[in-house]
XYZ file of C-alpha atoms in Angstrom:
391
model
C -64.579 35.904 -25.702
C -63.127 39.407 -25.374
C -61.112 41.199 -22.700
C -61.411 44.875 -22.161
C -58.646 47.115 -23.343
C -58.107 48.246 -19.766
C -56.731 44.842 -18.713
C -54.483 44.539 -21.786
C -53.247 48.040 -21.176
C -52.084 47.097 -17.742
C -50.271 44.135 -19.176
C -48.698 45.964 -22.091
C -49.348 49.698 -22.252
C -46.965 50.082 -25.192
C -49.635 48.799 -27.572
C -52.278 51.438 -26.715
C -52.548 52.860 -30.176
C -52.582 49.595 -32.080
C -55.645 47.720 -30.797
C -59.358 48.388 -30.431
C -61.031 48.683 -27.122
C -61.840 44.965 -27.062
C -59.439 42.205 -28.212
C -59.725 38.368 -28.422
C -58.525 36.450 -25.380
C -56.247 34.237 -27.538
C -54.459 37.288 -28.888
C -53.947 38.628 -25.407
C -52.757 35.357 -23.883
C -50.353 34.350 -26.668
C -47.457 36.562 -25.564
C -48.105 35.618 -21.954
C -47.986 31.925 -22.772
C -44.818 32.371 -24.836
C -43.165 34.302 -22.035
C -44.162 31.620 -19.517
C -42.817 28.800 -21.743
C -39.542 30.590 -22.309
C -39.134 31.278 -18.609
C -39.982 27.671 -17.686
C -37.572 26.326 -20.302
C -34.806 28.564 -19.054
C -35.410 27.493 -15.468
C -35.352 23.805 -16.443
C -32.067 24.272 -18.294
C -30.324 26.058 -15.444
C -29.396 22.906 -13.438
C -27.970 21.334 -16.610
C -26.031 24.502 -17.353
C -24.718 24.482 -13.805
C -23.636 20.857 -14.160
C -21.889 21.559 -17.449
C -20.154 24.597 -16.020
C -19.085 22.573 -12.996
C -17.774 19.800 -15.220
C -15.801 22.304 -17.265
C -14.331 23.797 -14.121
C -13.484 20.397 -12.630
C -12.198 18.832 -15.885
C -8.715 17.402 -15.435
C -5.855 18.673 -17.590
C -3.020 16.546 -18.956
C -0.028 18.585 -20.047
C 2.530 17.596 -22.663
C 4.781 19.441 -25.081
C 3.634 21.172 -28.255
C 5.211 20.778 -31.683
C 6.360 17.471 -33.135
C 4.838 14.596 -31.175
C 6.195 11.124 -30.473
C 4.715 7.785 -29.562
C 5.702 7.900 -25.893
C 3.793 11.033 -24.855
C 0.840 10.124 -27.068
C 0.614 6.751 -25.321
C 1.163 8.360 -21.900
C -1.816 10.674 -22.493
C -3.984 7.808 -23.745
C -3.114 5.615 -20.757
C -3.885 8.359 -18.254
C -7.317 8.873 -19.816
C -8.196 5.272 -18.874
C -8.167 6.283 -15.204
C -11.339 7.692 -13.599
C -9.594 10.861 -12.441
C -8.428 11.668 -15.988
C -11.335 10.340 -18.022
C -12.224 12.885 -20.669
C -9.304 15.041 -19.553
C -8.246 17.983 -21.669
C -4.834 17.602 -23.290
C -2.841 20.818 -23.043
C 0.044 20.848 -25.517
C 2.466 23.611 -24.603
C 5.991 24.344 -23.424
C 4.923 27.349 -21.342
C 5.821 26.604 -17.689
C 2.935 28.764 -16.463
C 0.390 26.761 -18.452
C 1.993 23.461 -17.463
C 1.745 24.509 -13.814
C -2.055 24.594 -14.178
C -2.179 20.960 -15.331
C -3.064 18.099 -13.004
C -0.431 15.841 -14.582
C 2.436 16.595 -16.981
C 4.195 14.077 -19.234
C 7.310 14.288 -21.421
C 7.986 17.957 -20.729
C 8.935 20.197 -17.829
C 12.283 18.653 -16.925
C 10.947 17.015 -13.775
C 10.211 13.528 -12.533
C 8.153 13.856 -9.368
C 5.402 11.239 -9.015
C 4.037 12.874 -5.847
C 3.111 15.905 -7.926
C 2.389 13.890 -11.090
C 5.286 15.159 -13.166
C 6.664 12.536 -15.549
C 9.458 13.834 -17.761
C 12.540 11.792 -18.678
C 14.653 14.263 -20.670
C 16.577 15.862 -17.806
C 20.250 14.935 -17.411
C 19.659 13.505 -13.938
C 17.080 10.955 -15.149
C 18.302 7.395 -15.669
C 15.437 5.395 -14.214
C 14.269 2.029 -15.498
C 11.761 -0.548 -14.307
C 14.411 -2.330 -12.268
C 15.657 0.829 -10.525
C 12.162 1.933 -9.487
C 10.750 -1.565 -8.935
C 13.662 -3.868 -8.033
C 11.478 -6.965 -8.417
C 11.234 -6.206 -12.160
C 14.180 -7.219 -14.346
C 13.983 -4.673 -17.209
C 16.802 -2.114 -17.395
C 15.699 -0.109 -20.442
C 15.543 3.604 -19.653
C 11.941 4.701 -19.233
C 10.165 7.221 -21.438
C 7.054 9.121 -20.377
C 4.968 6.128 -21.499
C 7.015 3.773 -19.337
C 6.765 6.088 -16.343
C 2.994 6.352 -16.595
C 2.733 2.595 -17.068
C 5.016 1.913 -14.102
C 2.938 4.056 -11.739
C -0.556 3.391 -13.087
C -0.318 0.221 -15.195
C -2.071 -2.107 -12.757
C -5.011 0.273 -12.354
C -5.204 0.924 -16.089
C -5.318 -2.778 -16.936
C -7.874 -3.430 -14.201
C -10.122 -0.661 -15.527
C -9.843 -1.810 -19.134
C -10.596 -5.447 -18.295
C -13.023 -4.910 -15.426
C -10.840 -6.803 -12.944
C -10.131 -6.215 -9.272
C -6.733 -4.628 -8.720
C -5.668 -7.564 -6.534
C -6.416 -10.121 -9.260
C -3.263 -12.293 -9.589
C -3.612 -12.289 -13.379
C -2.883 -8.567 -13.437
C 0.731 -9.015 -12.322
C 1.350 -11.520 -15.120
C -0.415 -9.300 -17.640
C 1.383 -6.171 -16.404
C 4.773 -7.760 -17.065
C 3.756 -9.143 -20.450
C 2.409 -5.815 -21.703
C 5.542 -4.000 -20.591
C 7.926 -6.519 -22.128
C 6.070 -6.847 -25.432
C 4.643 -3.357 -25.919
C 5.824 -0.553 -23.636
C 9.558 -1.385 -23.468
C 9.906 -1.064 -27.245
C 8.463 2.461 -27.095
C 10.743 3.352 -24.166
C 13.813 2.146 -26.047
C 12.986 3.844 -29.350
C 12.214 7.174 -27.702
C 15.458 7.056 -25.726
C 17.535 5.982 -28.742
C 18.471 2.555 -27.389
C 19.341 -0.017 -30.063
C 18.352 -3.652 -29.834
C 21.924 -4.688 -30.633
C 25.443 -3.330 -31.046
C 26.625 -2.321 -34.510
C 24.654 -1.755 -37.685
C 21.448 -3.763 -38.190
C 21.079 -5.899 -41.292
C 17.791 -4.199 -42.155
C 15.624 -1.334 -40.916
C 12.219 -1.682 -39.242
C 9.948 1.204 -40.200
C 6.490 -0.227 -39.507
C 6.523 -0.212 -35.703
C 4.074 1.878 -33.697
C 6.569 4.664 -33.013
C 7.266 5.042 -36.742
C 3.565 5.116 -37.591
C 2.927 7.797 -34.974
C 5.833 9.854 -36.295
C 4.359 9.815 -39.794
C 1.229 11.560 -38.504
C 3.253 14.733 -37.932
C 3.193 17.352 -40.703
C 5.851 16.833 -43.383
C 8.736 19.246 -43.194
C 7.589 21.033 -46.354
C 3.838 21.108 -45.660
C 2.423 24.605 -45.709
C 0.292 23.810 -42.658
C 2.505 22.853 -39.714
C -0.315 22.522 -37.166
C 0.196 19.269 -35.202
C -3.101 19.172 -33.290
C -5.067 17.110 -35.815
C -2.214 14.616 -36.158
C -1.879 14.327 -32.391
C -5.552 13.354 -32.082
C -5.147 10.745 -34.815
C -2.069 9.426 -33.011
C -4.037 9.052 -29.773
C -6.668 6.994 -31.608
C -3.954 4.872 -33.242
C -2.047 4.026 -30.065
C -5.243 3.391 -28.082
C -6.495 0.955 -30.713
C -3.212 -0.932 -30.761
C -2.745 -0.925 -26.983
C -6.310 -2.040 -26.226
C -6.185 -4.781 -28.878
C -2.897 -6.054 -27.454
C -4.256 -6.103 -23.894
C -7.387 -7.887 -25.103
C -5.286 -10.529 -26.886
C -3.049 -11.166 -23.892
C -5.997 -11.420 -21.520
C -8.249 -13.583 -23.690
C -5.651 -15.739 -25.493
C -2.168 -15.499 -23.987
C -3.178 -15.935 -20.338
C -5.543 -18.886 -21.022
C -2.680 -20.573 -22.899
C -0.377 -20.010 -19.936
C -2.964 -21.476 -17.564
C -3.380 -24.544 -19.757
C 0.385 -25.119 -19.921
C 0.779 -24.608 -16.174
C -1.976 -27.141 -15.475
C -0.306 -29.642 -17.816
C 3.067 -29.207 -16.111
C 1.536 -29.787 -12.686
C -0.212 -32.931 -13.958
C 2.801 -34.344 -15.815
C 3.389 -37.141 -13.300
C 0.019 -38.623 -14.287
C 1.187 -38.781 -17.903
C 4.535 -40.468 -17.270
C 6.598 -41.165 -14.104
C 9.644 -39.556 -15.722
C 8.024 -36.092 -15.306
C 9.535 -35.231 -18.699
C 6.348 -35.493 -20.791
C 3.359 -33.167 -20.627
C -0.035 -33.549 -22.284
C -2.201 -30.625 -23.323
C -5.944 -30.997 -22.994
C -6.527 -28.734 -26.019
C -4.673 -28.684 -29.307
C -3.434 -25.540 -31.014
C -2.207 -23.933 -27.803
C 0.963 -21.800 -28.231
C 3.010 -23.448 -25.513
C 6.765 -22.893 -26.016
C 7.131 -19.490 -24.390
C 4.946 -20.481 -21.446
C 6.604 -23.837 -20.854
C 10.138 -22.412 -20.810
C 9.107 -19.569 -18.510
C 7.096 -21.759 -16.142
C 9.955 -24.230 -15.795
C 11.972 -21.387 -14.266
C 9.154 -20.071 -12.113
C 8.210 -23.523 -10.784
C 11.859 -24.555 -10.280
C 11.477 -27.927 -12.001
C 14.206 -30.445 -11.186
C 14.189 -32.037 -14.629
C 13.522 -30.162 -17.849
C 10.550 -31.344 -19.894
C 11.493 -33.130 -23.120
C 8.186 -33.756 -24.955
C 4.683 -32.386 -25.267
C 1.635 -34.286 -26.544
C -1.389 -32.668 -28.196
C -3.992 -33.230 -30.890
C -3.896 -31.578 -34.308
C -6.879 -30.179 -36.210
C -7.797 -33.613 -37.558
C -7.854 -35.153 -34.095
C -4.644 -37.125 -34.553
C -1.907 -36.974 -31.930
C 1.418 -35.203 -32.113
C 4.556 -35.651 -30.048
C 6.812 -32.617 -30.230
C 10.250 -32.054 -28.751
C 10.786 -29.120 -26.421
C 13.315 -26.702 -27.965
C 16.550 -25.821 -26.213
C 15.476 -22.176 -26.251
C 12.678 -19.966 -27.471
C 14.502 -18.751 -30.587
C 16.393 -21.848 -31.624
C 15.677 -24.875 -33.791
C 17.786 -27.117 -31.559
C 15.822 -29.565 -29.404
C 16.504 -30.915 -25.960
C 15.967 -34.455 -27.192
C 14.983 -35.222 -30.820
C 12.959 -38.317 -31.650
C 15.021 -41.384 -32.528
C 17.280 -41.029 -35.549
C 16.120 -44.283 -37.191
C 12.520 -42.992 -37.247
C 13.249 -39.681 -38.972
C 11.791 -39.234 -42.426
C 9.889 -42.550 -42.213
C 6.093 -42.697 -42.515
C 2.973 -44.787 -41.851
C 3.227 -48.591 -41.863
C 6.962 -48.551 -42.433
C 7.430 -46.325 -39.404
C 5.202 -48.574 -37.299
C 7.339 -51.586 -38.305
C 10.639 -49.795 -37.588
C 9.483 -48.467 -34.232
C 7.277 -51.365 -33.179
C 4.564 -48.856 -32.246
C 1.130 -49.227 -33.917
C -0.561 -46.279 -35.609
C 2.515 -44.246 -36.490
C 1.996 -41.511 -39.098
C 5.353 -39.767 -39.499
C 8.491 -38.395 -37.893
C 9.985 -35.212 -39.337
C 13.399 -35.525 -40.957
C 14.915 -33.324 -38.234
C 13.254 -35.377 -35.476
C 11.536 -32.405 -33.829
C 7.973 -33.741 -34.225
C 6.104 -36.961 -34.925
C 2.540 -38.161 -35.289
C 0.414 -41.114 -34.257
C -3.248 -41.998 -34.599
C -3.689 -42.409 -30.834
C -2.605 -40.721 -27.632
C -1.097 -44.001 -26.421
C 0.956 -44.307 -29.598
C 2.311 -40.757 -29.383
C 3.125 -41.251 -25.699
C 4.984 -44.464 -26.503
C 7.088 -42.640 -29.122
C 8.194 -40.169 -26.444
C 8.854 -42.907 -23.885
C 10.985 -44.961 -26.294
C 13.080 -41.898 -27.075
C 13.596 -41.184 -23.355
C 14.561 -44.820 -22.695
C 17.063 -44.818 -25.539
C 18.608 -41.577 -24.278
C 18.839 -42.994 -20.749
C 20.495 -46.197 -21.964
C 22.924 -44.223 -24.083
C 23.848 -42.061 -21.118
C 24.331 -45.129 -18.885
C 26.540 -46.914 -21.401
C 28.516 -43.757 -22.056
C 29.295 -43.272 -18.361
């Protein structure tokens, strides 16, 4: 099929001298089709372009200082990015007040602590805030860094978002305190130059998170002193460690606490003395939880023994320590049992199924729950008789 040159001329008069009077339809329509496709493609891309432009315009900006970076502002930036309003936020690293003024939130720079305007610096002379001063119900008195400030104001929301929990979930308060005490406070203290003790330490710790972040800065004698690449690596490092720690506390530490709390509340069913608890699952890390829950639940009598199964299914009776970081026990197993094993121990104690008692008396074993319970009861009875005779 052919179209007359007159029609093609109307469409594209610039090609008058190049074509014969009649030309194939396909040749004529090709540029038209191409033009139509290009126009259609451009029109279809326009809404996406508009969305991208809008996102770029609306993208939040987190400001922090340029130059050498530290763990506290790296963590502060990472934590903020876990909130919906700062997800995917641009990190602006500068000390220029004009640029910082354009940021939605500023951490660790600017000389201002003003949560209403989202300014979280801690370097100014007037700043001496700690958890306790800003939240009197919290007991920690370590001066806050930018990480601590962000965690104080946004920690509950951050944890809820990470774990998919409601913000009123009672577990969040427990988790919030645990994460501060065992993660954030260390970073606050190191950044503010607060030692763990008075005097010179016996050895140096150089493998903590703050030290590892510091090593991502350029070396003093590197030719390239650009800190941007290291800052991004630091953000990945602290996020990995923070998220793994939160995951561990939520999936392991809190279930252990719940198991210990349930055992404490059921202790009267184990023994009328209320000084023996039994754990339904073996392997549970219980010491920290038991000592803390005794305070929280205001127990009249301190617990002396815990019962649990070991990996082989045999029963253990273990003494509760006098404190979390001491080898002293509230009440060791009887002295005449210590270091004795098996049949000999069963004969000495008069309790069937005995396996052992440690030489220090802090733990013993029996083949049955009843046998382990009886070992604890006999020790309590002996202590009670000794106290009565002594008075």
